[in-house]
XYZ file of C-alpha atoms in Angstrom:
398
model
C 96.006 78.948 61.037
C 95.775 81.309 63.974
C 97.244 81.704 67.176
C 97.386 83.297 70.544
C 100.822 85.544 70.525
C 102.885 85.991 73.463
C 103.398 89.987 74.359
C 106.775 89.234 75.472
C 107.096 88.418 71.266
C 105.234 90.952 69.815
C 108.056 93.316 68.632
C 109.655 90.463 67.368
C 106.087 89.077 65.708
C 105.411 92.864 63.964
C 109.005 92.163 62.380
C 108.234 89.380 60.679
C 105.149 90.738 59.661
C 107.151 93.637 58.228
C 105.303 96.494 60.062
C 106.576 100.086 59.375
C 109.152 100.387 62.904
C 107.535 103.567 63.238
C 104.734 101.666 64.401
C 105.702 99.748 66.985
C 105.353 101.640 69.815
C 102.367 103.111 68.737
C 100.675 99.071 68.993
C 102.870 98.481 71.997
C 100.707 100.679 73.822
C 97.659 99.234 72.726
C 98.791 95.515 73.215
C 98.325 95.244 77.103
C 96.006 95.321 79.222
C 96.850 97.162 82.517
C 95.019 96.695 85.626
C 95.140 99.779 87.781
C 93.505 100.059 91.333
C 92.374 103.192 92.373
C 91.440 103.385 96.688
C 89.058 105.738 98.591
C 87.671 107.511 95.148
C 83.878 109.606 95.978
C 81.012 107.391 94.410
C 80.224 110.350 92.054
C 83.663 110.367 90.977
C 83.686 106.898 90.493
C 81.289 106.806 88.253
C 82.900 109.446 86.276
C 85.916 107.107 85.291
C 83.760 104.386 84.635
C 81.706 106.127 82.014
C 84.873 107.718 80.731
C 86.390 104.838 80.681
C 84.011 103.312 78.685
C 83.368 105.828 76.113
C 87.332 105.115 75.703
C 86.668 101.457 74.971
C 88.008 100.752 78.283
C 86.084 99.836 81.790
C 85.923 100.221 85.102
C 84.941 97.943 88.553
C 83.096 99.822 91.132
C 81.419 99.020 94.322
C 77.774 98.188 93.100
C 75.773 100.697 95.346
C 78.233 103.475 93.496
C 76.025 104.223 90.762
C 73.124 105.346 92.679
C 75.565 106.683 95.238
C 74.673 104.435 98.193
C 78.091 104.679 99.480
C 80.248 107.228 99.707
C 83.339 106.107 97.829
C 84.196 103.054 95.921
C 87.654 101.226 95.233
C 88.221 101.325 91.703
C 89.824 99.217 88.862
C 90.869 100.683 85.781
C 90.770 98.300 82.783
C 92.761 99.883 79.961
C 95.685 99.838 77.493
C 98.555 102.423 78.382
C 96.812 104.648 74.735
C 93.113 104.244 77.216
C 95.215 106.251 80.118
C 96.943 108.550 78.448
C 93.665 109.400 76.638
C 92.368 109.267 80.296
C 94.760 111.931 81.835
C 93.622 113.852 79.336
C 89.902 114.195 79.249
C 90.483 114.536 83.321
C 92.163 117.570 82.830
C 89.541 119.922 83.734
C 88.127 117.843 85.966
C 88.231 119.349 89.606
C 85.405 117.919 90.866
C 84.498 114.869 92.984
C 87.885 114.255 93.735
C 89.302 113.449 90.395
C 92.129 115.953 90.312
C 93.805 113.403 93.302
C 92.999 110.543 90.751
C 94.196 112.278 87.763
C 97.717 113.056 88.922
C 98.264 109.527 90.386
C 97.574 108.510 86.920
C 99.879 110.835 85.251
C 102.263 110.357 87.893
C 102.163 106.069 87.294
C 101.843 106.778 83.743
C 105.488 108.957 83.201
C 107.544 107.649 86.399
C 110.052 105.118 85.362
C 112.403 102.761 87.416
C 115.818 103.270 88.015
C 118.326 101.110 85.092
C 121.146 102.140 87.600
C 122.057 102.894 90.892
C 125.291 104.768 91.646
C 126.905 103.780 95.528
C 128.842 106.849 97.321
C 132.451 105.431 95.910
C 131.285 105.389 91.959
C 130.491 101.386 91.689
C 127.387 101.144 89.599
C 124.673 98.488 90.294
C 122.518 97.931 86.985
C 118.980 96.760 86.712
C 119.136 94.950 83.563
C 118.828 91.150 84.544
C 118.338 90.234 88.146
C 121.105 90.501 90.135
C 122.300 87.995 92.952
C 123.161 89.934 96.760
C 125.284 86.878 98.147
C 124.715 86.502 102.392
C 127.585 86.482 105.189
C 126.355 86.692 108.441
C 129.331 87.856 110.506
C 127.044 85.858 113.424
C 127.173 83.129 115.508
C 123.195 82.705 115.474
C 121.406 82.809 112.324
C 118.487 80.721 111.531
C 120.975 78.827 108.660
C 124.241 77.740 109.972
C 125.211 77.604 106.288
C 125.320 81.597 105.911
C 127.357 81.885 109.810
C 131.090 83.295 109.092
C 132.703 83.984 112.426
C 136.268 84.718 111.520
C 138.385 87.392 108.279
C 139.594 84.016 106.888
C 135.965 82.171 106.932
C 134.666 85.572 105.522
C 136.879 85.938 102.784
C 137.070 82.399 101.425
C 132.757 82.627 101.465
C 133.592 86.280 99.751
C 135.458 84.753 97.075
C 133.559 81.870 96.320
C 130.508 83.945 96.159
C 132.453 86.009 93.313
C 133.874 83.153 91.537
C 129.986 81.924 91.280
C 128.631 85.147 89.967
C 127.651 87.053 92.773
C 127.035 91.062 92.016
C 126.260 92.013 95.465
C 127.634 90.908 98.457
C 125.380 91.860 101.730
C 127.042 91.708 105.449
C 125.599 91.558 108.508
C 126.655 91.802 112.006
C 122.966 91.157 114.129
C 120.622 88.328 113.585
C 117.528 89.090 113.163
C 115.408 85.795 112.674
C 112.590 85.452 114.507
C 112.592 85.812 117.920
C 115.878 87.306 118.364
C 117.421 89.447 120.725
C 119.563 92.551 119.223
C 123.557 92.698 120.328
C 124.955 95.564 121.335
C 125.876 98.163 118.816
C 129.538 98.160 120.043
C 129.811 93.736 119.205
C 127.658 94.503 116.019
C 130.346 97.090 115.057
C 133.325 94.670 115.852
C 131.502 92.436 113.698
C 130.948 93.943 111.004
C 133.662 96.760 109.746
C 136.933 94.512 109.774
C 134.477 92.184 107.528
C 133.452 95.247 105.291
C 136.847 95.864 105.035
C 138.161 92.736 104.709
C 136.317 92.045 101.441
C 136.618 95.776 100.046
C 140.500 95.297 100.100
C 140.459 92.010 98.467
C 137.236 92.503 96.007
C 137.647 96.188 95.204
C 134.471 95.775 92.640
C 131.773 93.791 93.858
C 129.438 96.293 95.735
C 129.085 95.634 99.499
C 125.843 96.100 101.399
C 125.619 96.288 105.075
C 122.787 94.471 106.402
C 121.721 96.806 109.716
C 118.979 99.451 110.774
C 121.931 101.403 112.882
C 123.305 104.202 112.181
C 126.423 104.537 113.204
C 126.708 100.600 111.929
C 125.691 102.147 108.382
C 128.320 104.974 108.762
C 131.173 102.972 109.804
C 130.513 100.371 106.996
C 130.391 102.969 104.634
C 133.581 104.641 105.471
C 135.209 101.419 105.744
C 133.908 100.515 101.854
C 130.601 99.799 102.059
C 128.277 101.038 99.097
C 124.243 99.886 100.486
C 122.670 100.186 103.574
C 120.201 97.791 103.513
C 117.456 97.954 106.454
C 115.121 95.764 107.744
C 113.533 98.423 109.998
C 112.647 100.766 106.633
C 114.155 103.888 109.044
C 111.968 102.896 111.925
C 114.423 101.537 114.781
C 117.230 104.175 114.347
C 115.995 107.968 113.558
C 119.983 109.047 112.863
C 120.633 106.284 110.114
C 118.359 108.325 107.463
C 120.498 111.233 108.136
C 123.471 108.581 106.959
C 122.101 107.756 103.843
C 121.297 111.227 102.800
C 124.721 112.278 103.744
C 126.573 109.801 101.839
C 123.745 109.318 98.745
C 124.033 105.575 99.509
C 121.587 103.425 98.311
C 118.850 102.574 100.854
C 117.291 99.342 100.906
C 113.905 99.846 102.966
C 112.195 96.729 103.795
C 109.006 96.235 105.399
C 108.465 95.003 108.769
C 105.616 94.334 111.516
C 106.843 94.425 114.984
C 110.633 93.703 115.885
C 112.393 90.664 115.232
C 111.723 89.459 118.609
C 107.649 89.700 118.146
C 107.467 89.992 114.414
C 105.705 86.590 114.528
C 103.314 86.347 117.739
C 100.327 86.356 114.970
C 100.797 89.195 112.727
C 97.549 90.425 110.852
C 96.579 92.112 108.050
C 93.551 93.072 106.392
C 94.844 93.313 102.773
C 98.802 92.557 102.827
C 99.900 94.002 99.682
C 97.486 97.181 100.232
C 99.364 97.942 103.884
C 103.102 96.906 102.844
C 102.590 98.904 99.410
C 101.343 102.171 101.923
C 103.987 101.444 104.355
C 106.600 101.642 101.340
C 104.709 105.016 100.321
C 105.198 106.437 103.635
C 108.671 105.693 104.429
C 109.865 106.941 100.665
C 108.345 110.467 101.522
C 110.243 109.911 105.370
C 113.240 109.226 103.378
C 113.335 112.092 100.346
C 111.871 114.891 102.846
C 115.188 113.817 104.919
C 117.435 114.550 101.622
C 117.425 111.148 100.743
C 117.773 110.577 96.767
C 114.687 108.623 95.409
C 116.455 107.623 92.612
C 118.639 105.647 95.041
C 115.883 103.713 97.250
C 115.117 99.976 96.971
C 111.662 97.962 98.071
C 111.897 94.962 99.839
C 108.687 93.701 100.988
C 109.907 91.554 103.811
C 109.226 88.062 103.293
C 108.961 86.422 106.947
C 109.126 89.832 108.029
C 105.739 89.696 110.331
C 104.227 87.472 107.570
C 102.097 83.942 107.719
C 102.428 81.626 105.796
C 99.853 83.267 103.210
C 100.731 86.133 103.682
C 104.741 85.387 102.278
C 102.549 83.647 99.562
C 100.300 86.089 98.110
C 103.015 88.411 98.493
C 105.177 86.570 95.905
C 102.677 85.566 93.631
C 101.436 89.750 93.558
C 104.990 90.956 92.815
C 103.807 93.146 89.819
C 101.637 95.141 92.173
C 105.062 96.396 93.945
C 106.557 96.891 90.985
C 103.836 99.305 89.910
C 105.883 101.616 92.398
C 108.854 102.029 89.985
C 111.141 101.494 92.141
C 113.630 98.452 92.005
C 112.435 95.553 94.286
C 114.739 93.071 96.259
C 113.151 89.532 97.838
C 114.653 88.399 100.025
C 113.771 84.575 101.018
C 116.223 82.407 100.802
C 115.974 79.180 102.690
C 113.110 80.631 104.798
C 110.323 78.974 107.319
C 107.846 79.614 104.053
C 109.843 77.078 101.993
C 110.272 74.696 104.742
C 106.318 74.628 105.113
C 105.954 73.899 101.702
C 108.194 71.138 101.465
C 106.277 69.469 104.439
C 108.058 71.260 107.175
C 111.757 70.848 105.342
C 114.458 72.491 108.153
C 116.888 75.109 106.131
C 119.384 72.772 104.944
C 116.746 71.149 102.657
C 115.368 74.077 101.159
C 117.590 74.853 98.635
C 115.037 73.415 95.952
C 112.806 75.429 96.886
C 115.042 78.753 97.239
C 115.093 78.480 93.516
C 111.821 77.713 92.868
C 111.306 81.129 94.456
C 114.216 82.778 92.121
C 112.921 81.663 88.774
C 109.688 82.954 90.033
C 111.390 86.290 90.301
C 113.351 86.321 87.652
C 110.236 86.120 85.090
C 108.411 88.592 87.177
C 111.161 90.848 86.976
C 112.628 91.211 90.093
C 115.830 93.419 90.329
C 118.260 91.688 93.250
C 117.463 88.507 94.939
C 119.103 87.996 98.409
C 120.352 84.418 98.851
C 122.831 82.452 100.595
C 123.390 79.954 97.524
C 125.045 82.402 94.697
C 126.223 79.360 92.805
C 122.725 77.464 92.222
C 120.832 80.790 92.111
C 122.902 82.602 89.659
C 122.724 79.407 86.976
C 118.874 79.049 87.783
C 118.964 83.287 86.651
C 121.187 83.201 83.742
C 119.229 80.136 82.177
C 115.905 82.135 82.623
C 117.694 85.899 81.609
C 118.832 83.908 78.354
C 115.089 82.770 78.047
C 113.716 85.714 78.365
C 115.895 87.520 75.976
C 114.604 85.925 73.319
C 111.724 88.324 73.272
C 113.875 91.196 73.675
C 116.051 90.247 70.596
């Protein structure tokens, strides 16, 4: 008999086999395939890695006028094994030329970065990567898109606060501003009044579950923090407010940065992109090295990619189903699109009170690719849909 083996198995698989456990790792890194894409490398130097590649029994894809070097640079993709890349980094060591050192310490650099198992908030509560977590939604608003999530008064807050932590919630996010499409801001002072009696509100009756404030101000952010809150968490990734970076690097709060095209108000009048996951995943680049040079902690940043965000239709699509390629940033990812236009489309144009089906579609799609928070206004039906997939998947892990 033979069969295929999963990799999620194959620790478990050399056990029964009664391997040495020495080995292990050692055929770990030579179990999986790893597709790496390299951008804007010199023909020359492209055809470098693709004949060292292959003498390593790996390959590469390059533009096919690059060998005769009828353009001047080629995309590449690296086919290897982790051992192929390490073996890689190696044999590139003296190589200066063509512009391989650039290539080389990308490489290193993917190769020995690792993601963050915890994240620390200013006041000592810990948020841990080691299932994915559910961020619960209030929206301290009177106008977002799903009247489900709208809490207008500290008794409607808390009794949503409370049944999100009786459900299983491990993050609870609050915001003060709409910001669905085609929405006008409020002004910072209502957005304030909004949101810091809430903060505080649920700090003094759920002195554990972390609180993140959902807003790209910074005084907003500051306030929330002093009155309990642990993440800032904004849409804008720094661009709308130049002060609230200054915020997070002052109080070493976590910093969700999301990506966004245009403003809520225009995000949707026909947003374009050439390649979706290229431009969010250099958008992400460039606002991380915004955020450390302003004394922000990288250990403490979050992606979110910004489903809805300035997306089609497609575009939310491919954006999901390409998750890995986000994650190849090491840094822990949050997707957020609960009960969103996407869902309703495909359900046949569902409105958000029948999208909860499809809400967790999107979760358990998460969940195996191995997203770290999922923002949702459901904790409840997400966080049973997560716990039956966590238990799944540790049976590879055990």
């Amino acid at each position: 008999m033979l069969i295929e083996l999963s990799l999620d198995f194959l620790r478990a698989e050399m056990e029964r086999v009664k391997a040495h456990p020495a080995s292990f790792p050692i055929f770990e890194r030579k179990s999986r395939i790893i597709l790496l894409k390299i951008y804007g490398v010199s023909a020359p130097g492209a055809n470098v890695l693709k004949q060292e590649m292959l003498s390593l029994g790996g390959d590469a894809v390059v533009h096919k006028n690059a060998v005769d070097c009828k353009v001047s640079e080629s995309d590449v993709i690296l086919l290897g094994t982790r051992k192929h890349y390490e073996a890689l980094v190696k044999k590139m060591e003296a190589a200066d030329y063509f512009g391989l050192t650039r290539v080389r310490k990308e490489l290193k650099d993917f190769l020995e970065r690792r993601k963050a198992e915890y994240i620390d908030s200013p006041w000592g509560r810990r948020i841990s990567f080691e299932r994915t977590l559910v961020m619960g939604i209030i929206n301290v608003t009177p106008d977002s898109f799903y009247t489900g999530s709208r809490k207008q008064d500290l008794k409607e807050i808390l009794e949503a606060a409370s049944h999100m932590v009786e459900c299983g919630a491990d993050i609870i996010d609050v915001g003060g501003l709409s910001t669905r499409p085609g929405s006008e801001p409020v002004a910072e002072e209502e957005e304030l009044a909004r949101v810091v009696p809430a903060v505080k509100a649920i700090r003094e009756s759920f002195p554990r579950i972390p609180i993140s404030v959902d807003t790209y101000r910074a005084e907003v952010a500051r306030k929330a923090l002093q009155a309990g809150a642990d993440i800032i968490n904004d849409i804008s990734g720094l661009m709308f407010d130049e002060n609230l970076v200054r915020v997070a690097a002052e109080f070493r709060a976590p910093l969700v940065l999301m990506h966004i095209k245009g403003t809520p108000k225009d995000m949707q009048k026909d947003p374009h992109y050439d390649d979706v996951v290229r431009e969010i995943a250099e958008y992400f680049l460039e606002r991380m090295e915004f955020a450390e040079a302003a004394g922000v902690d990288p250990a403490k940043i979050i992606l979110d990619p910004g489903i809805g965000f300035g997306k089609q239709y497609r575009h939310n699509l491919e954006i999901l189903a390409r998750l890995e390629e986000f994650k190849s940033l090491k840094k822990p990812l949050l997707i957020g699109a609960s009960r969103k236009t996407f869902i309703g489309k495909a359900l046949g144009d569902a409105p958000p009170e029948e999208r909860l089906e499809g809400t967790l579609a999107v979760t358990a799609l998460c969940v195996m690719k191995g997203v770290d928070i999922v923002r949702v206004h459901d904790v409840k039906e997400n966080r049973r849909v997560i716990d039956v997939l966590e238990a799944v998947k540790c049976q590879g892990r055990s």
